[in-house]
Coordinates of C-alpha atoms and ligand atoms in Angstrom, one line a residue:
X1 CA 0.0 0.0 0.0
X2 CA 1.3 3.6 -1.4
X3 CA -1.0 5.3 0.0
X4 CA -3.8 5.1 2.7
X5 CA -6.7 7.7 3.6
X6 CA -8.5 6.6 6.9
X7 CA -12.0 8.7 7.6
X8 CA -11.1 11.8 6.4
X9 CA -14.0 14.5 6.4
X10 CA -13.9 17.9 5.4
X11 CA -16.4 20.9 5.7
X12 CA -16.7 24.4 3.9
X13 CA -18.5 27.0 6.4
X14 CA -20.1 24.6 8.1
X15 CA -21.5 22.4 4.9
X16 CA -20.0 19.0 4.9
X17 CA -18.4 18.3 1.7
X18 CA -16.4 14.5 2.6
X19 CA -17.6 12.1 4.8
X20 CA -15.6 10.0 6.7
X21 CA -13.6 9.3 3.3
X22 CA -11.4 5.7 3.1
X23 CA -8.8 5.4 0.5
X24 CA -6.3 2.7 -0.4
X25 CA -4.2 3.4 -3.2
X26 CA -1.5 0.5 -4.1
X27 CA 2.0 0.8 -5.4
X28 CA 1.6 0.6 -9.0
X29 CA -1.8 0.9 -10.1
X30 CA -3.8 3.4 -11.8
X31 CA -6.6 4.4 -8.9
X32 CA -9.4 6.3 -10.7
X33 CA -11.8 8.8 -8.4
X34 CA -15.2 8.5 -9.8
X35 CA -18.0 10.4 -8.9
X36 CA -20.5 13.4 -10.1
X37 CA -19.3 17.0 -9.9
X38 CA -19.1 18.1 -6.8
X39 CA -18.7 14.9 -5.3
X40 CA -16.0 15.8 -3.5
X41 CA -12.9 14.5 -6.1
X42 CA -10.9 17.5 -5.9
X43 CA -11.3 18.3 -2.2
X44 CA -9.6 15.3 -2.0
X45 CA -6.8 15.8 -3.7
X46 CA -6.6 19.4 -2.5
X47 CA -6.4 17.2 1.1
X48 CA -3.7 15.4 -0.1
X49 CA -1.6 17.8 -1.4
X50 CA -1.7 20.6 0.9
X51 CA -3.5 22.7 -0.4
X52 CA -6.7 22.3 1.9
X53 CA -6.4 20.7 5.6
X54 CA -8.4 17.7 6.9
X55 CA -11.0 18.1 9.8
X56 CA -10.6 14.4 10.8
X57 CA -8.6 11.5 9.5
X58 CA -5.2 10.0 9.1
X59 CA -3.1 10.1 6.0
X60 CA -0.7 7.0 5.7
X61 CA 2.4 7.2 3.4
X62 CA 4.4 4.0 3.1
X63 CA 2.9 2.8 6.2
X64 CA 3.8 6.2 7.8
X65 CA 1.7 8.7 9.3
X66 CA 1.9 12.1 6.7
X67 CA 1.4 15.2 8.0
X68 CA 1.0 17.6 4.8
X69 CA 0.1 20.8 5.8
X70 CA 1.8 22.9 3.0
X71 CA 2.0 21.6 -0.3
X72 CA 6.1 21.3 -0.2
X73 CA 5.5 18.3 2.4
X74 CA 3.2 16.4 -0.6
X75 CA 6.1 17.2 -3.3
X76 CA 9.0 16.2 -0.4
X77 CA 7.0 12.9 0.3
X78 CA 6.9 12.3 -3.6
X79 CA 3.4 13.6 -4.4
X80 CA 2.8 15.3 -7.5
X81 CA 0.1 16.8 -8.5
X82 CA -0.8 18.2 -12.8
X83 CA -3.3 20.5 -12.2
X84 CA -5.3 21.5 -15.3
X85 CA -3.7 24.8 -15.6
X86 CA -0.5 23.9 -16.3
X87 CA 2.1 25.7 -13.8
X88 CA 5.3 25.7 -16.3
X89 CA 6.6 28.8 -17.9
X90 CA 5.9 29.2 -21.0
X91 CA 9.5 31.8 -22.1
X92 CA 11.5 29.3 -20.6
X93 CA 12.8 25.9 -22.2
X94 CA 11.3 22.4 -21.4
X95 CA 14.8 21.8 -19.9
X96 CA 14.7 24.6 -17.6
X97 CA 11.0 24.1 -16.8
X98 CA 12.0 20.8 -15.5
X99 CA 14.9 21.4 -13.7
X100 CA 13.1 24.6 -11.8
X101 CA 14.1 25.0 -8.6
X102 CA 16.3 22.0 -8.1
X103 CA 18.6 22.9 -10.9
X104 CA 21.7 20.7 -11.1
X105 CA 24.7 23.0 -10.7
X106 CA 28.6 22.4 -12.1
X107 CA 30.8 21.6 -8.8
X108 CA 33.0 24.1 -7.8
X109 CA 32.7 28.0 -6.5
X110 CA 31.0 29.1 -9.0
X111 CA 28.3 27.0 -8.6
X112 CA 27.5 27.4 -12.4
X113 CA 24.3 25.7 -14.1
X114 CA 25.3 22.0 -15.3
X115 CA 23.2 22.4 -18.8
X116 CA 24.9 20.0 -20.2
X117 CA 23.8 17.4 -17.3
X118 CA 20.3 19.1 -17.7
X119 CA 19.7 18.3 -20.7
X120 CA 20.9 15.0 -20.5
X121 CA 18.7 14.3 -17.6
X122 CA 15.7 16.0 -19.6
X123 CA 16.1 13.8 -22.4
X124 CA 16.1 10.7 -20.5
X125 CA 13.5 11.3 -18.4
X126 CA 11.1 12.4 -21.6
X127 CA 12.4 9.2 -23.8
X128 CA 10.9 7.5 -20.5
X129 CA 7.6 9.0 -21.4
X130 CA 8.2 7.9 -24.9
X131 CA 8.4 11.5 -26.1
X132 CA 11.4 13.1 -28.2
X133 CA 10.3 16.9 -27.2
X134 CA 13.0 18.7 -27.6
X135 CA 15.0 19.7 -24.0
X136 CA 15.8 22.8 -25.7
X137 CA 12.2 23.9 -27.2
X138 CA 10.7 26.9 -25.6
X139 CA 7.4 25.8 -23.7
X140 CA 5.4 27.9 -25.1
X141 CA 5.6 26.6 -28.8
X142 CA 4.6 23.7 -27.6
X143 CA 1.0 22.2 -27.3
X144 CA -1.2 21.6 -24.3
X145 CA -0.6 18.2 -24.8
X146 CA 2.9 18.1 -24.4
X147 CA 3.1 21.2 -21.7
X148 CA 1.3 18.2 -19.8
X149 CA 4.2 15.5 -20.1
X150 CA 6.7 18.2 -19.4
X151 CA 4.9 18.5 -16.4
X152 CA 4.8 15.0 -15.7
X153 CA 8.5 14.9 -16.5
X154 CA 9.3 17.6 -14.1
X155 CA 7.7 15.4 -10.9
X156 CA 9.8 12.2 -12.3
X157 CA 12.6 15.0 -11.6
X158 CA 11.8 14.7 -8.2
X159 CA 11.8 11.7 -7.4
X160 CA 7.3 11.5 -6.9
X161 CA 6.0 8.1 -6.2
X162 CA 2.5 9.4 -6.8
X163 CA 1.3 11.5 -9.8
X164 CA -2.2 12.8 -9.6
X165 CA -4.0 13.9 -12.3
X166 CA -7.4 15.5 -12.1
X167 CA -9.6 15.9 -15.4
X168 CA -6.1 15.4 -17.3
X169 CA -8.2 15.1 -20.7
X170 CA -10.7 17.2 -20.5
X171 CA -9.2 20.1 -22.5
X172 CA -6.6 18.2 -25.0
X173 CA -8.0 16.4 -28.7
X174 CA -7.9 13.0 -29.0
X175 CA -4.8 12.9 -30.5
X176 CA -3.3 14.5 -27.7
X177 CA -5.4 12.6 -24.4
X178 CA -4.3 9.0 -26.8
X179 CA -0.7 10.1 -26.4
X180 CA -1.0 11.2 -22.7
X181 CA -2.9 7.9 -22.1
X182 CA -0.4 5.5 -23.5
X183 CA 2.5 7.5 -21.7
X184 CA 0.2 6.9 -18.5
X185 CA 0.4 2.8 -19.6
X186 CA 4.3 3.4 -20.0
X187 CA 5.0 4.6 -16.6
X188 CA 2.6 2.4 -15.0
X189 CA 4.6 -0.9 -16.2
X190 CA 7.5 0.9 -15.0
X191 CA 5.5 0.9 -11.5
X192 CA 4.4 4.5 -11.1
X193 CA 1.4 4.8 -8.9
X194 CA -1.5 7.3 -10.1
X195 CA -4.4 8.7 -8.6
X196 CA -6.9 9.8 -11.7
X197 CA -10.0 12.1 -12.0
X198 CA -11.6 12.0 -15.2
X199 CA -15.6 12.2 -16.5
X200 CA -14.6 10.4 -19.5
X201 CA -15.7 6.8 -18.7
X202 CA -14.2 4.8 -21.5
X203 CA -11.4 6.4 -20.5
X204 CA -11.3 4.9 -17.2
X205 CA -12.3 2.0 -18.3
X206 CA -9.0 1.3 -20.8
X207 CA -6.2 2.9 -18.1
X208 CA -8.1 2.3 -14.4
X209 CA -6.8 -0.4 -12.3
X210 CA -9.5 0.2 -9.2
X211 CA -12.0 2.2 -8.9
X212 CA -13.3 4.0 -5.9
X213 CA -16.6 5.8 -6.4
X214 CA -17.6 8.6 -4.2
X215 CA -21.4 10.3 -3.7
X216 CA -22.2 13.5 -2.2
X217 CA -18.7 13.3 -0.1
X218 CA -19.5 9.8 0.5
X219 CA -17.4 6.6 -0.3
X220 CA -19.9 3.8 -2.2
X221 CA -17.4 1.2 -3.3
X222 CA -13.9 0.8 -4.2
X223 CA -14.3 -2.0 -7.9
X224 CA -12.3 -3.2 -10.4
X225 CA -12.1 -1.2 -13.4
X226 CA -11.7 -4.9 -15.6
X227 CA -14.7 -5.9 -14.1
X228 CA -17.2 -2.7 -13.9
X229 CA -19.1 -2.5 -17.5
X230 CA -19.2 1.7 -18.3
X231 CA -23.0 1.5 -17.5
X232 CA -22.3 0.1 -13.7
X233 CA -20.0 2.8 -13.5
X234 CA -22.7 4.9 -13.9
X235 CA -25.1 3.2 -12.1
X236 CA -22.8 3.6 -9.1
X237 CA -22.0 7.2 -9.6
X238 CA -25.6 8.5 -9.6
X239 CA -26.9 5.8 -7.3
X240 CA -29.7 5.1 -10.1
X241 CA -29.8 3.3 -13.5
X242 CA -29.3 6.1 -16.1
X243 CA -31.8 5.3 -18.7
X244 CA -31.0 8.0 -21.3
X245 CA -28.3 9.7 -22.1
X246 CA -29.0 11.7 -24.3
X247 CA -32.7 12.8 -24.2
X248 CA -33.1 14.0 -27.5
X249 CA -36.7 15.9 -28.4
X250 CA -37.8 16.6 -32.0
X251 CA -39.6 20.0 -32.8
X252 CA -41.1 21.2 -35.5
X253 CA -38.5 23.6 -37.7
X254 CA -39.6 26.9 -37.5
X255 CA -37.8 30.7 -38.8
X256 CA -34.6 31.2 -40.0
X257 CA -33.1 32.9 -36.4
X258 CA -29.4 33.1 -37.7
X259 CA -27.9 33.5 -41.1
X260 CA -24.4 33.9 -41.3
X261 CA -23.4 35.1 -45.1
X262 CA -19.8 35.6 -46.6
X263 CA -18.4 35.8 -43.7
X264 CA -14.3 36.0 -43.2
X265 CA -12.3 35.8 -40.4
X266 CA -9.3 37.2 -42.2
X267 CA -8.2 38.2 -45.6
X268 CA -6.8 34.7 -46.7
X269 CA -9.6 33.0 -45.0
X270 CA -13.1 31.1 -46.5
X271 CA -15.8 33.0 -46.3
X272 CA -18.3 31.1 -44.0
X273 CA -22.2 30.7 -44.9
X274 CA -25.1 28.8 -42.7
X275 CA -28.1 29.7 -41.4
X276 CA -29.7 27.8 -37.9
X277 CA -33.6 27.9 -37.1
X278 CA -35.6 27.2 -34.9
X279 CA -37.1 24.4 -33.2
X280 CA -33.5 22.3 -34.0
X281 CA -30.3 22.0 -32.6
X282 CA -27.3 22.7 -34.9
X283 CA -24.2 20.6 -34.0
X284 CA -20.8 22.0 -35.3
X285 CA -18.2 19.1 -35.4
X286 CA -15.0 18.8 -36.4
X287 CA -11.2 18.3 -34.5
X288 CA -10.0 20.6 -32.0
X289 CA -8.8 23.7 -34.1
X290 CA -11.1 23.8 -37.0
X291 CA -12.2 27.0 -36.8
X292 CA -15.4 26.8 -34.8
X293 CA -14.7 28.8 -31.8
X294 CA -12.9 31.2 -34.0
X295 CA -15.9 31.6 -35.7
X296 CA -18.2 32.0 -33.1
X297 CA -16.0 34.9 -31.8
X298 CA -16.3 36.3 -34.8
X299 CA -20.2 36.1 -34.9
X300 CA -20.0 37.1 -31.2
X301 CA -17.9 40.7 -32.1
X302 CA -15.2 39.0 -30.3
X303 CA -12.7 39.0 -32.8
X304 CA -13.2 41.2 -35.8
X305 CA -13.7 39.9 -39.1
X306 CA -13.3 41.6 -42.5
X307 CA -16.2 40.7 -44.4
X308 CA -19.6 39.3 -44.0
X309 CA -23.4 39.8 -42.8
X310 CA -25.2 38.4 -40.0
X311 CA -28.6 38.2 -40.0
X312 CA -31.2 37.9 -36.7
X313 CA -34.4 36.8 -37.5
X314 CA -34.3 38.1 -40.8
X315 CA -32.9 41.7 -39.5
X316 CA -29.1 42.8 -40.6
X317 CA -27.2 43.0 -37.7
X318 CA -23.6 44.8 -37.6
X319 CA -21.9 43.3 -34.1
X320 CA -18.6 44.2 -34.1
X321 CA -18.4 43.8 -30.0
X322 CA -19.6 41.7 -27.2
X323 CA -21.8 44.4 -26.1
X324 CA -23.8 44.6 -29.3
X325 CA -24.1 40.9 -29.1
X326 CA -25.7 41.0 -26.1
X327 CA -28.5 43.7 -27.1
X328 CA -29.4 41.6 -30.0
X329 CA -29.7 38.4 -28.0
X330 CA -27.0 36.5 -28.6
X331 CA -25.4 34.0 -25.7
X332 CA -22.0 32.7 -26.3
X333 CA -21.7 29.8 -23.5
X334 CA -17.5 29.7 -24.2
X335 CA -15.6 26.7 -23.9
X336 CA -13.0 27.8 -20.8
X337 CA -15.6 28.4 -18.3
X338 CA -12.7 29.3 -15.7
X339 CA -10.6 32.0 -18.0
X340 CA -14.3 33.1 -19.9
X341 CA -17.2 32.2 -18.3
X342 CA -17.0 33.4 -15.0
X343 CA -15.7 35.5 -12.5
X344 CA -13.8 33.0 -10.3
X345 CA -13.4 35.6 -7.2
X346 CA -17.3 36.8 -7.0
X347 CA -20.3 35.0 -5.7
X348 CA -22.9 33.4 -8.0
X349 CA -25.4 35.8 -8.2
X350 CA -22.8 38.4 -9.3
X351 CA -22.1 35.8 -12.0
X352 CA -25.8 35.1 -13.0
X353 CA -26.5 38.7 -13.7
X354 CA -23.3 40.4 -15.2
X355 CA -24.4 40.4 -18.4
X356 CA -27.5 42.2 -17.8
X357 CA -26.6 44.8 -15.6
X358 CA -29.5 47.1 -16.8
X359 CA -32.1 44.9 -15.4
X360 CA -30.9 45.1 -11.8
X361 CA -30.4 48.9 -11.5
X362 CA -32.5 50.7 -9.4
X363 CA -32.3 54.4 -10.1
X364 CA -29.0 54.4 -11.9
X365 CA -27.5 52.0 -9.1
X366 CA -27.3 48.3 -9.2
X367 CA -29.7 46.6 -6.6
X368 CA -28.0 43.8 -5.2
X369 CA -31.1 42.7 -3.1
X370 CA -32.3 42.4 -6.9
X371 CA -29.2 40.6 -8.2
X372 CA -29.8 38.3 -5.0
X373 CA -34.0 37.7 -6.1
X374 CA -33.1 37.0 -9.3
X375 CA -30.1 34.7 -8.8
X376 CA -32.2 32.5 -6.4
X377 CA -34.6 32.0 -8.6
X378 CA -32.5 31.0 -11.3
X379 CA -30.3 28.9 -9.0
X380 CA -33.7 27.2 -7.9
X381 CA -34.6 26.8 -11.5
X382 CA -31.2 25.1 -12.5
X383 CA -30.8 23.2 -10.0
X384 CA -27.7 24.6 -8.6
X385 CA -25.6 22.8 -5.8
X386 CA -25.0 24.3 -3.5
X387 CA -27.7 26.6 -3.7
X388 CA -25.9 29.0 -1.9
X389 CA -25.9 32.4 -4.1
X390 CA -23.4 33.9 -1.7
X391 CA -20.8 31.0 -2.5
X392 CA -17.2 32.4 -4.9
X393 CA -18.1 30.7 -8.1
X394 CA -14.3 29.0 -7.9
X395 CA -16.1 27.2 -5.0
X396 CA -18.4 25.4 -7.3
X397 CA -18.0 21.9 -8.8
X398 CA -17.5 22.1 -12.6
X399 CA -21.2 21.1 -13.4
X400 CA -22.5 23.8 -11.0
X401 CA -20.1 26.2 -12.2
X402 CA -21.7 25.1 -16.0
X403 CA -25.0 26.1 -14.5
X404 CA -24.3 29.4 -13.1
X405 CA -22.8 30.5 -16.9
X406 CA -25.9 29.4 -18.7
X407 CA -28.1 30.9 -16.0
X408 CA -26.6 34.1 -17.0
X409 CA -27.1 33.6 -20.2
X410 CA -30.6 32.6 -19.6
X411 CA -31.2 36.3 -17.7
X412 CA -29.7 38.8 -20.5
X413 CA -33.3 37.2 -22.2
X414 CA -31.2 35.6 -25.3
X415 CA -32.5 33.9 -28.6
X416 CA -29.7 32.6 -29.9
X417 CA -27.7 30.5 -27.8
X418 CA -24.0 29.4 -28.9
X419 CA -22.7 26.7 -26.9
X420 CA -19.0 26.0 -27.3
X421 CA -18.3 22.4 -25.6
X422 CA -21.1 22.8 -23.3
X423 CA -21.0 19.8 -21.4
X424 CA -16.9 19.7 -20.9
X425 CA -15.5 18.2 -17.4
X426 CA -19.0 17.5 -16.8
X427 CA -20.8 14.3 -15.1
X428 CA -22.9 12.1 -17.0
X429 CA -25.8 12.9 -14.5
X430 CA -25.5 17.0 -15.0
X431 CA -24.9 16.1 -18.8
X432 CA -28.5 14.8 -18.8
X433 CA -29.4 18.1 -16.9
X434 CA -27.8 20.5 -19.6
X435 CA -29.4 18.5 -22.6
X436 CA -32.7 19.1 -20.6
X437 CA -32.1 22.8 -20.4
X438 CA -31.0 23.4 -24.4
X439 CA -34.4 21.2 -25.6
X440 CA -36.5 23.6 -23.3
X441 CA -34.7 26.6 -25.1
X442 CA -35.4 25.1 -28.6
X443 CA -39.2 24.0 -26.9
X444 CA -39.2 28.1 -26.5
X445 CA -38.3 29.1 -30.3
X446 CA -34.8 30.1 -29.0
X447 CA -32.0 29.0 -31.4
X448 CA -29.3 26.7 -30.5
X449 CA -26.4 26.0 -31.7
X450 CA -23.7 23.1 -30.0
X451 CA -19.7 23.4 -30.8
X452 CA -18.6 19.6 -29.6
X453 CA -15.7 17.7 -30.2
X454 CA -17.7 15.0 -28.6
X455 CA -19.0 12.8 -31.3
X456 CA -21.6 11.0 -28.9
X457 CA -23.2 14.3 -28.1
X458 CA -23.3 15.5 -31.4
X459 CA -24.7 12.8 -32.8
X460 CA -26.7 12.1 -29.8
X461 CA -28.6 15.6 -29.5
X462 CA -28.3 17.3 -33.1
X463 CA -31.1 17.6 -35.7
X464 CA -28.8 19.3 -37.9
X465 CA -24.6 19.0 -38.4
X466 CA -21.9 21.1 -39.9
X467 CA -18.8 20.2 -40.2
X468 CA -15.9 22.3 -40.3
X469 CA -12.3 21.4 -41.6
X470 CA -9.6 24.6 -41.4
X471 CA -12.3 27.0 -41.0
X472 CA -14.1 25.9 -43.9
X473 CA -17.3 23.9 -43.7
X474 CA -16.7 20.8 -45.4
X475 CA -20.3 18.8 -43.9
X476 CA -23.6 19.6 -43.9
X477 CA -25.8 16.3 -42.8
X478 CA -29.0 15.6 -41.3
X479 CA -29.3 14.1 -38.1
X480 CA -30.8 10.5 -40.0
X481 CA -27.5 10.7 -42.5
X482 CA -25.0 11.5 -39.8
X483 CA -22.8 9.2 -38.4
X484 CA -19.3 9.0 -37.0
X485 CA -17.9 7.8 -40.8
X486 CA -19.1 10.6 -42.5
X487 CA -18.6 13.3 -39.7
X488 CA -14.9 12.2 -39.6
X489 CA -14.3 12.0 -43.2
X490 CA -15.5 16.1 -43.7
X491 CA -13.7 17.0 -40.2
X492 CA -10.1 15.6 -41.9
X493 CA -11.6 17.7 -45.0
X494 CA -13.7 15.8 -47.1
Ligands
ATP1 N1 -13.3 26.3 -0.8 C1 -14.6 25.9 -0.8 N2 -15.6 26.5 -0.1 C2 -16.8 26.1 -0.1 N3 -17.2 24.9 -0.7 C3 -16.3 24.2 -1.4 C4 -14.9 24.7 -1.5 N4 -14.3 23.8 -2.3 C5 -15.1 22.8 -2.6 N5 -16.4 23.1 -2.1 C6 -17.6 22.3 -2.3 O1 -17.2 20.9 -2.0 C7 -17.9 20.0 -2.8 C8 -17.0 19.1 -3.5 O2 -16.3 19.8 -4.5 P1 -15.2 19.1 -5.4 O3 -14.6 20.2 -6.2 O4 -14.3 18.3 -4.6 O5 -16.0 18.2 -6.4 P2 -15.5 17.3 -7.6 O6 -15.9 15.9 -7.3 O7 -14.1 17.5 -7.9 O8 -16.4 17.8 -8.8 P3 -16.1 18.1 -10.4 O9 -16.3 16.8 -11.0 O10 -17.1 19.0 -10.8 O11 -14.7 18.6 -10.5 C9 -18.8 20.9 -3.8 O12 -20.1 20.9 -3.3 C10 -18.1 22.2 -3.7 O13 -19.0 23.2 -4.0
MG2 MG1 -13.0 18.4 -9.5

């Protein structure tokens, strides 16, 4: 045994968030945390490496007692921890990024760097990954992807015993979470222990060794991952048997809400034409960096473009800003909720009515008792947990935190609705909940549109799919013609 949590809680102003929480995490597997957002996954990883303290419970390290109570005891122990925002910097090299702060230095006065050791080093310990980055390339040229396994080279630097990743996949393509996968495989033979986080069951299902599935801060059941079919997984996660996922609703088509004509992101770019009604859902597929968000950013007034009309129920509009966009109500549900969707450091009823600032002023001031009525009511509406509208919105789970962006959306009194990933990082259970909430807004004449790099989704929930290849759209099928073939031939360009 690595690693051993005995009946750890933990509470946030008096709400308990982990209950009595039992962990055993064995030298050399791959230990996947499952549960819904808000489950309490994080907390207990922020438990284990510093960054939050226990109420109750022991930690045991190799049969030892641990005390971490700053995150330098985790990394000292040999915990590592890549967080989804990736903590390298991006002007220096991957060499220097790994050798940060424990730099290997030439013997003698002078104590000059040892590059030439350094790079060594670095090129042996990324070969172990079965990468060839360069030691020399400047982070910042490179890719999410492999700003991850520089990462995970950088704690191999020092010596961890334990890497944890939380949600390591959630914002890479699938060439890039294949290659961070098999490099998980690799170190695993080599006996590396990991504790994983991930929404993505199949995922789980090819790299977990156990499974230990929490609900509500509770532990249900720690399972095989050989022996757990995905649909038991999610039986166990949500306590119930999901029977849909994808509650799909058919409406009847109705206006024209957007038309999008000519339009061209930059000079050398295609010019861009579709139109989306009402009473469907229009899926935009392709691979990660196709163009989609760039062009909903250019919709949006975002980004400027150079050419090109958009059209709102059947009215020329000229948005060249966010602002405008808002007047003439359009939602843009972005992709990075954390670095665009929210304002991490306020409350959630600050968040639900941002964009709408008019409606809660009271003689040229904004009312926050009317910020506070309205946020409750959506809050109650949506569902969100905790229900708290006082709470930071960097407090909230990731499905919660989903919630609280499209209940400001839903308050600025929108009618077309762009949703860019919408249901990224998100539990199966809260997916269901989203899905429910766009098929009310297409139930209301609304438009909606759905980026997803998610085939199941859009296949699953779109009436209507584009598909876009180097800004370009290269697809244009009906939901009974689509299918992953198809979709995949236009997304690599037709
Ligand atoms: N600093 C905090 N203050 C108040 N509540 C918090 C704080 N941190 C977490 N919580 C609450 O603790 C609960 C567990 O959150 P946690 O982030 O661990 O969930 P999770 O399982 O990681 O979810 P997700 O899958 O969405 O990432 C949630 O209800 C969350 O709102
Ligand atoms: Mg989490």
């Amino acid at each position: 045994m690595l690693l051993e949590m005995k009946n750890v809680s933990k509470s946030f102003s008096g709400i308990q968030v982990l209950h009595g929480i039992n962990l055993e995490v064995k030298k050399g597997e791959v230990h996947v945390l499952l549960g819904e957002n808000g489950a309490g996954k994080s907390t207990i990883i922020k438990i284990l490496t510093g960054a939050y303290t226990k109420d109750t419970g022991v930690v045991k390290w190799e049969n030892k007692v641990l005390d971490v109570e700053k995150p330098k005891d985790a990394i000292d122990a040999g915990i590592a921890t890549i967080y989804q925002e990736l903590n390298l910097i991006p002007q220096l090299s991957v060499m220097e990024n790994i050798f940060l702060g424990h730099e290997e230095k030439v013997r003698g006065k002078y104590s000059l760097l040892d590059r030439n050791n350094m790079r060594k080093k670095a090129e042996e310990l990324l070969s172990r990954l079965g990468q060839n980055i360069d030691p020399d390339e400047i982070v910042g040229n490179l890719g999410v992807g492999q700003q991850q396994l520089v990462e995970i080279a950088k704690a191999l630097s020092l010596n961890a015993k334990l890497l944890i990743l939380d949600e390591p996949t959630s914002s890479l393509s699938g060439k890039e979470a294949e290659q961070l996968l098999s490099t998980i495989e690799n170190l695993r033979n080599q006996g590396m222990t990991f504790i994983y986080i991930s929404h993505r069951l199949e995922e789980i299902k090819r790299i977990g060794d156990r499974i230990t599935v929490l609900r509500d801060g509770t532990k249900i059941q720690t399972v095989s991952a050989k022996n757990t079919s995905v649909d038991e997984m999610v039986t166990l996660m949500v306590g119930r048997v999901l029977e849909n996922k994808f509650p799909k609703k058919q409406f009847k088509k109705g206006k024209e809400g957007l038309r999008v004509e000519n339009l061209k992101l930059t000079s050398d770019s295609p010019a861009v034409n579709f139109s989306a009604y009402q009473g469907e859902i229009l899926g935009i597929s392709g691979l990660v960096g196709a163009g989609r968000t760039e062009l909903m950013r250019g919709i949006f007034g975002v980004d400027p473009v150079i050419s090109g009309d958009v059209y709102i129920f059947g009215e020329k509009k000229n948005i060249d800003n966010p602002r405008k966009a808002i007047q003439e109500g359009l939602a843009f549900i972005t992709e990075d909720r954390k670095e665009e969707g929210l304002f991490l450091d306020q409350s959630i009823y600050f968040n639900e009515t941002i964009a709408k600032l008019n409606f809660v002023k009271k003689n040229g001031l904004i009312s926050v008792k009317s910020q506070r009525n309205i946020a409750n009511k959506y809050t109650q509406d949506l569902k969100i947990r905790p229900s708290n509208i006082e709470l930071m919105a960097k407090n909230l789970s990731g499905g919660n935190q989903q919630k609280v962006v499209i209940a400001k959306w839903l308050f600025t009194g929108a009618r077309v609705f762009i949703f860019d990933e919408p249901t990224r990082g998100i539990d199966v259970g809260a997916k269901v909940e989203v899905y429910n909430l766009i098929n009310s807004l297409v139930e209301q004449g609304s438009i909606v549109i759905i980026i997803s790099s998610e085939l199941p989704e859009i296949l699953g929930m779109c009436d209507r799919i584009l598909v876009m290849n180097e800004g370009k759209i290269t697809g244009d099928l009906m939901r009974d013609e689509a299918n992953q073939e198809n979709i995949m031939k236009a997304a690599i360009g037709g």
